[in-house]
Tab-separated table of C-alpha atoms and ligand atoms in Angstrom:
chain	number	residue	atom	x	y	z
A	1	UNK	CA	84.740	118.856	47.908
A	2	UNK	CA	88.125	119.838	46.441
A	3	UNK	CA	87.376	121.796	43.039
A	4	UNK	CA	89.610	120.925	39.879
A	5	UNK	CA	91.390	124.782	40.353
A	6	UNK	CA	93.193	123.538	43.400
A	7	UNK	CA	94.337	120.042	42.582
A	8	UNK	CA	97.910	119.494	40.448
A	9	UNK	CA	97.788	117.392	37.469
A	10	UNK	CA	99.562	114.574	39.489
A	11	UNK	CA	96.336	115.114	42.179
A	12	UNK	CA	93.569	115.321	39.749
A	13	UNK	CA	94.858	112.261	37.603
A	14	UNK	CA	95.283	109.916	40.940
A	15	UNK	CA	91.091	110.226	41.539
A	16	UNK	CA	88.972	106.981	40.836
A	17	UNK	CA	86.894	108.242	37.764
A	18	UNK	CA	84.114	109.078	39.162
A	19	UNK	CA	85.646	111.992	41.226
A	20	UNK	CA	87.140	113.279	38.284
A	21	UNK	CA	83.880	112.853	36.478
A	22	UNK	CA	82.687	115.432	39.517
A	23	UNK	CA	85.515	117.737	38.856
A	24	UNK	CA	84.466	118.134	35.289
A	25	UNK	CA	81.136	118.532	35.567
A	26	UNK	CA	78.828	121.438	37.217
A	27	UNK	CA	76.778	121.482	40.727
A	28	UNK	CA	73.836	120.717	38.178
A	29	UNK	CA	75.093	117.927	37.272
A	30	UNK	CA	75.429	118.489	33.627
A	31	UNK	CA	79.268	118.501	31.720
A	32	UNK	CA	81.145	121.906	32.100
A	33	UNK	CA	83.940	119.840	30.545
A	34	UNK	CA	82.599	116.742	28.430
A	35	UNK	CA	85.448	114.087	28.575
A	36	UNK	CA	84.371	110.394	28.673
A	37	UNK	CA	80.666	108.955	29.419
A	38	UNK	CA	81.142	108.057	33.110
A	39	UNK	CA	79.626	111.877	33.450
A	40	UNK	CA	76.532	111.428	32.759
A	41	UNK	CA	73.734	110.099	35.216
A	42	UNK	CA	70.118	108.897	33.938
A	43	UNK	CA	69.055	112.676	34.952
A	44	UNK	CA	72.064	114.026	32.462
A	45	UNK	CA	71.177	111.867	29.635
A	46	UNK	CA	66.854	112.083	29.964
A	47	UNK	CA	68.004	115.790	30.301
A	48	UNK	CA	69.966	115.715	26.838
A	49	UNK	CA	67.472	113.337	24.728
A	50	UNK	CA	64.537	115.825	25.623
A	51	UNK	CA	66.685	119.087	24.665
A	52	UNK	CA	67.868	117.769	21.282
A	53	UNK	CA	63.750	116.995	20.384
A	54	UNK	CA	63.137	120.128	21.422
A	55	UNK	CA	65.704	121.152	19.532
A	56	UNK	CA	64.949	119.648	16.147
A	57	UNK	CA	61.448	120.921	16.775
A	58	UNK	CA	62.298	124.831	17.212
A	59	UNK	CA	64.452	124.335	13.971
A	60	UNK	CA	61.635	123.426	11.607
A	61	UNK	CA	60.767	126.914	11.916
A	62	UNK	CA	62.278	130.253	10.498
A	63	UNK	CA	61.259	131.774	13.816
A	64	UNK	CA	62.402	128.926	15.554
A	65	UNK	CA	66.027	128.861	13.904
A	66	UNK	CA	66.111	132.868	14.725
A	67	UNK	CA	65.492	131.821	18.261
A	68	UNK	CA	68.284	128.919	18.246
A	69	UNK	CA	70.935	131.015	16.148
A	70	UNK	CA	70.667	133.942	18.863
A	71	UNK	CA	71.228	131.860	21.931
A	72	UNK	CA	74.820	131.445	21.129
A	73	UNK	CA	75.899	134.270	18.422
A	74	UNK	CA	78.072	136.073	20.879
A	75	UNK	CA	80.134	133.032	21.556
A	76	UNK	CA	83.061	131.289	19.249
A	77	UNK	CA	84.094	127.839	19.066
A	78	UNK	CA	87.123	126.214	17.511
A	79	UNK	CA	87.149	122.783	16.028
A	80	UNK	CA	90.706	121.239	16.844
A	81	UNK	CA	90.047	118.050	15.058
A	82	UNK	CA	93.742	116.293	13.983
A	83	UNK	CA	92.269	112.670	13.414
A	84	UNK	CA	90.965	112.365	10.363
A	85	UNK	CA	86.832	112.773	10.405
A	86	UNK	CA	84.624	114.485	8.383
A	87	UNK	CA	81.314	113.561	9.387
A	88	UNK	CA	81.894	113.791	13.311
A	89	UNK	CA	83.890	117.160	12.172
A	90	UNK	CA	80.478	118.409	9.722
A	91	UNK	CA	78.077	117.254	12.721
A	92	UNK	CA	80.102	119.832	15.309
A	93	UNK	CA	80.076	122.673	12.464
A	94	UNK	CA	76.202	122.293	11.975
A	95	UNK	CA	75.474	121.772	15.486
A	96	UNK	CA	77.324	125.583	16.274
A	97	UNK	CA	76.147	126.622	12.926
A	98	UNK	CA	72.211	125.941	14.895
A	99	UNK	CA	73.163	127.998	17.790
A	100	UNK	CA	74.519	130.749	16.186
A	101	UNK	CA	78.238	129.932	17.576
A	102	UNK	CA	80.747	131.246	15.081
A	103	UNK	CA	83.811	128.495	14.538
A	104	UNK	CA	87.268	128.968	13.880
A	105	UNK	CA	89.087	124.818	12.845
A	106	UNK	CA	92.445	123.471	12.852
A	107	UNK	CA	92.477	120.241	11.188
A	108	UNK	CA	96.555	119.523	10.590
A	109	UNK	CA	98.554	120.041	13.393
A	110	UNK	CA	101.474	120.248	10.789
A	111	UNK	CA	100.797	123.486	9.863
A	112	UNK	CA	100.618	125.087	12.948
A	113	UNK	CA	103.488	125.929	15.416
A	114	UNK	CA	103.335	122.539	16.739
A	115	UNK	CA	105.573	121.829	13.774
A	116	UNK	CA	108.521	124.539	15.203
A	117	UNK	CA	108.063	122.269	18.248
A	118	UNK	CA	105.682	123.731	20.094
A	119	UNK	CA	104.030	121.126	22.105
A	120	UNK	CA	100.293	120.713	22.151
A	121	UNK	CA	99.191	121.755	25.331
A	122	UNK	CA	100.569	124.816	24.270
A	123	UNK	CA	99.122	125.637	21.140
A	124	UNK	CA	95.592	124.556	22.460
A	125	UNK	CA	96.091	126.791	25.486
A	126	UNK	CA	97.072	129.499	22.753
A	127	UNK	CA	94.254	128.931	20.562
A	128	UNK	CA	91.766	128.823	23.239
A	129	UNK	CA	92.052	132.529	23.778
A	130	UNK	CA	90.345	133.410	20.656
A	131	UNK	CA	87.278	130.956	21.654
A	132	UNK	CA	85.108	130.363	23.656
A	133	UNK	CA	84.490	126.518	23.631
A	134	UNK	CA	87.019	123.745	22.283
A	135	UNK	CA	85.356	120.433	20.264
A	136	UNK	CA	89.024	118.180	19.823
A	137	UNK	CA	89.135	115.039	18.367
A	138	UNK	CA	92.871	113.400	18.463
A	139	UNK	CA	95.008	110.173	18.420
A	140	UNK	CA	96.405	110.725	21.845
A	141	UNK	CA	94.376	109.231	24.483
A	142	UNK	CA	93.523	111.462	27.263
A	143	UNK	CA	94.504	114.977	25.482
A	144	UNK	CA	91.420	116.311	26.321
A	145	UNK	CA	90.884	115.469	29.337
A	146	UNK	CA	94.745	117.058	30.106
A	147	UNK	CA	93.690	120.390	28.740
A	148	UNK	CA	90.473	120.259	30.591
A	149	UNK	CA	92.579	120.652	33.979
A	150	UNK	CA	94.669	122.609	32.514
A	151	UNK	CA	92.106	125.096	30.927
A	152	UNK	CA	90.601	124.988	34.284
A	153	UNK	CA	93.604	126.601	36.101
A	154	UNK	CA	93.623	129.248	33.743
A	155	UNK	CA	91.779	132.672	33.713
A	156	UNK	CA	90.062	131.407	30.992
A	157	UNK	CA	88.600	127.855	31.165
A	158	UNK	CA	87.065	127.872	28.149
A	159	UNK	CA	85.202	124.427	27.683
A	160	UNK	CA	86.088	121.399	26.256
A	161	UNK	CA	84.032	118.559	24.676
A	162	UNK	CA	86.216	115.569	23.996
A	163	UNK	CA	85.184	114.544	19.786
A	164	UNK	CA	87.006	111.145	20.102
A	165	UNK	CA	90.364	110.600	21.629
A	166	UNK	CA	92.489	107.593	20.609
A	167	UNK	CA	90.994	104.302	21.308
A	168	UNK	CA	89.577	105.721	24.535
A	169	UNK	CA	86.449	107.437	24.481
A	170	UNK	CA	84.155	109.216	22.385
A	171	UNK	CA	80.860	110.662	24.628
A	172	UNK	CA	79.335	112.217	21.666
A	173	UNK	CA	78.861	109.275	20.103
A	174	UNK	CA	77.767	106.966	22.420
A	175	UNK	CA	75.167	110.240	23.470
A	176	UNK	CA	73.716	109.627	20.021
A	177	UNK	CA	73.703	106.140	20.327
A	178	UNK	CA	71.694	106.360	23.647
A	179	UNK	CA	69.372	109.297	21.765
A	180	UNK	CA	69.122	106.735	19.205
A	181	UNK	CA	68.088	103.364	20.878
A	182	UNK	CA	65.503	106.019	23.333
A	183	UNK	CA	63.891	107.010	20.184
A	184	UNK	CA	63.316	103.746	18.533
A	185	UNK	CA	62.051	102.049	21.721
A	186	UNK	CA	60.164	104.742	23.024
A	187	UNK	CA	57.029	103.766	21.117
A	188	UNK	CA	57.748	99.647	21.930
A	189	UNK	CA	58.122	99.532	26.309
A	190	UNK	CA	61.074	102.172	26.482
A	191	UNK	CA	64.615	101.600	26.489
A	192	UNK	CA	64.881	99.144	29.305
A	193	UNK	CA	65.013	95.281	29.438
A	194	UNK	CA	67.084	95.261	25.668
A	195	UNK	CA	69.497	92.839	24.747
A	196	UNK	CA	72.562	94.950	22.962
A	197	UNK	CA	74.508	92.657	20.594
A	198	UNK	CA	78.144	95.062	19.973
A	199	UNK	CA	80.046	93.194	16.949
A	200	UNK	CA	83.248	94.090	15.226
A	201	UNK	CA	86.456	95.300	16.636
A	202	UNK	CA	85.499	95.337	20.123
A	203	UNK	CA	89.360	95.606	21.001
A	204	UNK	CA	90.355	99.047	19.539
A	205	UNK	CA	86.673	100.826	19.084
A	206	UNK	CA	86.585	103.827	21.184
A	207	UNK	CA	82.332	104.091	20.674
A	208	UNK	CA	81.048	100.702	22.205
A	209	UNK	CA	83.492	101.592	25.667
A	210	UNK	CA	81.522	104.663	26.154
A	211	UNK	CA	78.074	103.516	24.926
A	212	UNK	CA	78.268	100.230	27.269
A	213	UNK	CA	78.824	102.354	30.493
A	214	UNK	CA	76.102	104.872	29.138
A	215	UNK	CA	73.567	102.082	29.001
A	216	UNK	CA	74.371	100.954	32.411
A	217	UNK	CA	71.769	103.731	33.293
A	218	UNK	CA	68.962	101.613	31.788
A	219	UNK	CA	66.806	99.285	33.549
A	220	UNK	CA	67.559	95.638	32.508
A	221	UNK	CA	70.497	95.927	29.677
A	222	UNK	CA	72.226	93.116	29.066
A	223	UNK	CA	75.143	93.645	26.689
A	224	UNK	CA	76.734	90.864	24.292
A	225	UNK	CA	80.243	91.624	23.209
A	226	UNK	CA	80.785	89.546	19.909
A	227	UNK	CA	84.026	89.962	18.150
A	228	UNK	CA	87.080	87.626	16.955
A	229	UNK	CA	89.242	86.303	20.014
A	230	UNK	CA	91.919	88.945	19.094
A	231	UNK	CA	89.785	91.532	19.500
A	232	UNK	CA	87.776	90.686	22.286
A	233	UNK	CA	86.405	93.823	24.421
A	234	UNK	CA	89.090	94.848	27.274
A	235	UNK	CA	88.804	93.537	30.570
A	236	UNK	CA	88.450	97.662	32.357
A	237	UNK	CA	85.037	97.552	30.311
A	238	UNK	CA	83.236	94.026	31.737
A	239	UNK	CA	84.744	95.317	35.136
A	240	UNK	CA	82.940	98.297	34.785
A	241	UNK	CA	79.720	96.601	33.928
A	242	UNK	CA	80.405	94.279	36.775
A	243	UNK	CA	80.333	97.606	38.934
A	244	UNK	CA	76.963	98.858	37.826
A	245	UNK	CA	75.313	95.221	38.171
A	246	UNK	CA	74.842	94.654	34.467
A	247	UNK	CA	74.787	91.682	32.597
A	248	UNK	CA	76.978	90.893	29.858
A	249	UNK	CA	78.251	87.859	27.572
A	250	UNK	CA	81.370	87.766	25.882
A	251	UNK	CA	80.973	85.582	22.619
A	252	UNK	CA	82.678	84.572	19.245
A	253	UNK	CA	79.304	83.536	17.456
A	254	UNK	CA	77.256	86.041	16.292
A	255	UNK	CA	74.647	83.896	14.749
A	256	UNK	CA	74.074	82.772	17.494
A	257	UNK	CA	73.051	86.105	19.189
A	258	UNK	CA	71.110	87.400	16.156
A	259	UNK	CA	67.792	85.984	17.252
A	260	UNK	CA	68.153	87.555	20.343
A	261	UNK	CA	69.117	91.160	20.062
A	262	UNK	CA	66.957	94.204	20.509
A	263	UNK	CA	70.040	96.103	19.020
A	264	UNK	CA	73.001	95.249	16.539
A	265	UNK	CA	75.053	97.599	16.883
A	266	UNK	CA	78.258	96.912	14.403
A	267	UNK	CA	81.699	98.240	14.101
A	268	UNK	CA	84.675	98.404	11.624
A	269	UNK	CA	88.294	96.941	12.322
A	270	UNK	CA	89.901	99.959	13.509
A	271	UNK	CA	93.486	98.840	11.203
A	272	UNK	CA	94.964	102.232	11.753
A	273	UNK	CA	96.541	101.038	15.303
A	274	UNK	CA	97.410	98.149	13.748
A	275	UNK	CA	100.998	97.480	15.385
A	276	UNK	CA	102.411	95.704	12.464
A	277	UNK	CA	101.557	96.411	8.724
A	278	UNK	CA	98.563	93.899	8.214
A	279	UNK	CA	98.191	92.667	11.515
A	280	UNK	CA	94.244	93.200	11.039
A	281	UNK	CA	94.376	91.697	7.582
A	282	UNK	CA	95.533	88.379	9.317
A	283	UNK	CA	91.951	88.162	11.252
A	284	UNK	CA	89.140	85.830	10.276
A	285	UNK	CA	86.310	88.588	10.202
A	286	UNK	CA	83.789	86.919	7.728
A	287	UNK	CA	81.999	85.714	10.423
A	288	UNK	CA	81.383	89.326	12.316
A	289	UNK	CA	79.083	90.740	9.144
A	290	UNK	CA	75.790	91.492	8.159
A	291	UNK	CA	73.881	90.818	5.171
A	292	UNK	CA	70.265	89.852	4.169
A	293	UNK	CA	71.124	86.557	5.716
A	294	UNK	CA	71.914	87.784	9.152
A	295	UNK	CA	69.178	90.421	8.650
A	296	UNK	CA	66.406	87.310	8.562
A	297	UNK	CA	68.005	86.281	11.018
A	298	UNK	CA	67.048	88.781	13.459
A	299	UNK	CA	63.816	89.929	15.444
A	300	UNK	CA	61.770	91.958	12.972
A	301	UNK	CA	61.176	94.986	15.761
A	302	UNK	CA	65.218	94.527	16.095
A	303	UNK	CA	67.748	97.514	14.924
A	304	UNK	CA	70.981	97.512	13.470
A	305	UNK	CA	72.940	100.621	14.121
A	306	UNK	CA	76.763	101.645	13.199
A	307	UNK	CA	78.602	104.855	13.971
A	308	UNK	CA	80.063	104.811	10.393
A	309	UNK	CA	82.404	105.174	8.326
A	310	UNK	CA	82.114	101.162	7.698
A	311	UNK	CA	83.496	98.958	5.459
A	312	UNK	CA	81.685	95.107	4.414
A	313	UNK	CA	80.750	94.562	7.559
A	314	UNK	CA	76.712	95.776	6.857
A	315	UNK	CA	76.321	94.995	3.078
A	316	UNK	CA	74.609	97.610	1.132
A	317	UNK	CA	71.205	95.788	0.236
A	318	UNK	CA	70.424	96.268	3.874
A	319	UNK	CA	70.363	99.857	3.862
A	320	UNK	CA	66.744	99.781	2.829
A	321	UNK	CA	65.581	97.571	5.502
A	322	UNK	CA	63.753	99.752	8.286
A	323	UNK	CA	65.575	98.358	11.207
A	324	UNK	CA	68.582	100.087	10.083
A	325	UNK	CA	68.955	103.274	11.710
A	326	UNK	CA	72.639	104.103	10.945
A	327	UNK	CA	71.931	107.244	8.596
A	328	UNK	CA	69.061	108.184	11.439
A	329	UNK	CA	72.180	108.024	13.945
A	330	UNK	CA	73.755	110.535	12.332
A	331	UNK	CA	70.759	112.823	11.681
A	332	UNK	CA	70.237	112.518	15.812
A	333	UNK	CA	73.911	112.881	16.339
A	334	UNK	CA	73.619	116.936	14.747
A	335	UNK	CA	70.627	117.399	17.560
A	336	UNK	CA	72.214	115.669	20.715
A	337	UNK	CA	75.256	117.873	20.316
A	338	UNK	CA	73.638	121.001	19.777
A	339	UNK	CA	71.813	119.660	22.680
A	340	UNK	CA	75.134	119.478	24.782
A	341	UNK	CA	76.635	122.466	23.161
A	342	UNK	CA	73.857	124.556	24.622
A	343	UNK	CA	74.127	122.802	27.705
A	344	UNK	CA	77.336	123.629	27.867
A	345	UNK	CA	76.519	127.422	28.047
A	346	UNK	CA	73.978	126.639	30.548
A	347	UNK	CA	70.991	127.686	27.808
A	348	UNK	CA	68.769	124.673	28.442
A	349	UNK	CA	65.977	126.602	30.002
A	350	UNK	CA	65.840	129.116	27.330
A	351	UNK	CA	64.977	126.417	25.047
A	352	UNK	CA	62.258	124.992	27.430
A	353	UNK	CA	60.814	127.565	27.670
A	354	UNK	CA	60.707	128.654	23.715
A	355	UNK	CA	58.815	125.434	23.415
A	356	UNK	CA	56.540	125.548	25.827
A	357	UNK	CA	55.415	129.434	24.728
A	358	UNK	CA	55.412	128.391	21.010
A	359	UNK	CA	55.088	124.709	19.825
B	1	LIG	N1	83.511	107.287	13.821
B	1	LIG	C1	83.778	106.425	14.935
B	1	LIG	C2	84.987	106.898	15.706
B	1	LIG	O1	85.454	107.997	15.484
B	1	LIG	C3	83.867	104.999	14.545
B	1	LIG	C4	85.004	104.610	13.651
B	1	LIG	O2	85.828	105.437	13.255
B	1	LIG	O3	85.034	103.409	13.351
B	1	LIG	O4	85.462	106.205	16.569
C-alpha cells in the first residue's frame, strides 16, 4: 500500500474515499489525521465511546485529573478556528485543557499574515511548527484535509483534526452524536434497529452528512431525511447509504415520522451560504419544528437531539422534557474529543490501564 508521503496532491485527491480514509489513518486503525467520518469502522468508534467513559470517570478524581493532565503536558496544540464557534471552539480548549496539552488559537485570519497575502496553506504550515497537533474549523471545504497531505510530506506532520469545514464535514460532531445515541440506548437493546428522523436544513448541514455514514456501522438503522424540498439532503449522501445497505426515506412531513422515531435529531437553516440575501427567509419552515405538540407526538423512550446553536426550531418549554439530550450532547462532546485527542497521541492504553488499576 502506497503511504500518503509518496503520493502528489493530484494522486492522493484522485483515490475513492475510502483509500484516502487509509492514508489518513494509522495501521491500528484509529485517525492519525481526523478529516471526515468515512474513517472510522465499528472497532474505531466502540474504541472511542469506551475511552471518553473512561475518561469522564478518571476526571471525577483529583488523582485522576493528575493522571489525565500528565499524559499530554509535553505536547501543544493550536486552535485555528476562522468560522465563527464558540462552543465547538470551548469544547477543543477543555478537552486539551483535560490532557494537559497547552494551546496556542488563531481565531481571525485577518490579523495574521494571511492579510499581506499570504495564502493559507502557508500560514498553517508556519504555525504548525510551534505545535504539536492542529484542531481547524473553516469555511473552505476540504482545507483540512489539504493540509493533512501536505503536513504529511513535511518533517513535521503534526496532526490534524478537521473542527468543521464548510458544508462538508464535521467528524467531531457526528462522534458525539454516535457517543450520544450509544449512551441513551445502551440501557434499552443497544444502538441497533433505531429509526433516525434528521429534520431541518438537510441541504447545507455539515453534521447529519457525517453522522448518517457514522451510523451505517449500526445494525438495523434506518434513517429519515425530513426537510423542505429546497433543502432536501444531497444525492452523494443516500448514495452512500445505498453503499452500506442502509435504509433510508426521504420525506417532507415530519408529523408524519414523529410516531416513529427512536431519534429526532433537528437542525437550524444554515442562512450564512445563503446565495442571495434572504434566499432562506423565502422557505416555508413552520412545518420542520418542535414544540410540546410534536413532543406528544413522539414515542415516550424517543430522544430529540440538536448540535446547537438553534434557533425556533425546538421551542424552549421542551428543554425540560427528559428525552432531550441536546445540553447532554455537548457535555459528551468535551469527553469524545479528549477521547480522540488522546488517541491521537496513541495514549489509549495508558488510560485503560489507569482504570483498570484504580476505578
Ligand atoms: N454547530 C454545528 C456546525 O458547526 C451546527 C450548526 O452550526 O448549525 O455545523
Amino acid at each position: 500500500m502506497q503511504s500518503i508521503q509518496d503520493l502528489s496532491w493530484e494522486e492522493y485527491s484522485a483515490l475513492p474515499i475510502s483509500r484516502r480514509a487509509e492514508c489518513l489513518s494509522r495501521t491500528d486503525g484509529m485517525p492519525l489525521h481526523t478529516i471526515f467520518a468515512q474513517q472510522f469502522d465499528r472497532a474505531s468508534l466502540d474504541r472511542l465511546c469506551d475511552s471518553a467513559t473512561k475518561i469522564r470517570a478518571i476526571a471525577k478524581s483529583r488523582a485522576g485529573m493528575q493522571f489525565l493532565q500528565g499524559l499530554l503536558f509535553h505536547k501543544r496544540a493550536m486552535i485555528y478556528f476562522t468560522q465563527p464557534s464558540s462552543r465547538t471552539f470551548l469544547s477543543f480548549l477543555s478537552a486539551c485543557q483535560i490532557l494537559g496539552l497547552r494551546t496556542g488559537e488563531v481565531r481571525d485570519a485577518s490579523v495574521s499574515s494571511e492579510f499581506k497575502g499570504e495564502s493559507r496553506e502557508d500560514s498553517i504550515r508556519t504555525f504548525s511548527s510551534y505545535f504539536d497537533l492542529i484542531v481547524m474549523r473553516t469555511r473552505e471545504k476540504g482545507l483540512a484535509e489539504r493540509m493533512a497531505w501536505a503536513l504529511s510530506q513535511s518533517k513535521r506532520p503534526v496532526p490534524i483534526i478537521n473542527a468543521g469545514s464548510g458544508k462538508d464535514q464535521h467528524p467531531t460532531q457526528a462522534l458525539l452524536d454516535v457517543y450520544t445515541l450509544q449512551r441513551s440506548f445502551e440501557r434499552r437493546g443497544g444502538l441497533r434497529n433505531r429509526t433516525v428522523v434528521y429534520v431541518g436544513d438537510l441541504a447545507r448541514g455539515r453534521t447529519v452528512r457525517s453522522l448518517s455514514h457514522l451510523l451505517t456501522h449500526y445494525e438495523g438503522i434506518r434513517h429519515v431525511f425530513v426537510s423542505p424540498s429546497a433543502l432536501r439532503i444531497g444525492d452523494d449522501v443516500l448514495a452512500d447509504l445505498k453503499d452500506a445497505g442502509a435504509q433510508f426515506e426521504v420525506s417532507d412531513d415530519l408529523a408524519a415520522w414523529l410516531p416513529e422515531a427512536d431519534a429526532v435529531y433537528m437542525t437550524r437553516i444554515q442562512d450564512e451560504w445563503d446565495e442571495s440575501a434572504g434566499e432562506s427567509a423565502k422557505i416555508d419552515t413552520s412545518r420542520f419544528k418542535i414544540g410540546p405538540e410534536q413532543m406528544r407526538m413522539m414515542r415516550p423512550d424517543a430522544i430529540l437531539m440538536h448540535p446547537l446553536p438553534r434557533r425556533d426550531e425546538i421551542a424552549t418549554e421542551v428543554d425540560s422534557d427528559p428525552r432531550a439530550m441536546y445540553w447532554r450532547q455537548v457535555r459528551n462532546g468535551m469527553w469524545i474529543r479528549t477521547a480522540l485527542i488522546a488517541s491521537t497521541f496513541d495514549c489509549l492504553s495508558r488510560i485503560d490501564h489507569w482504570f483498570r488499576d484504580n476505578l
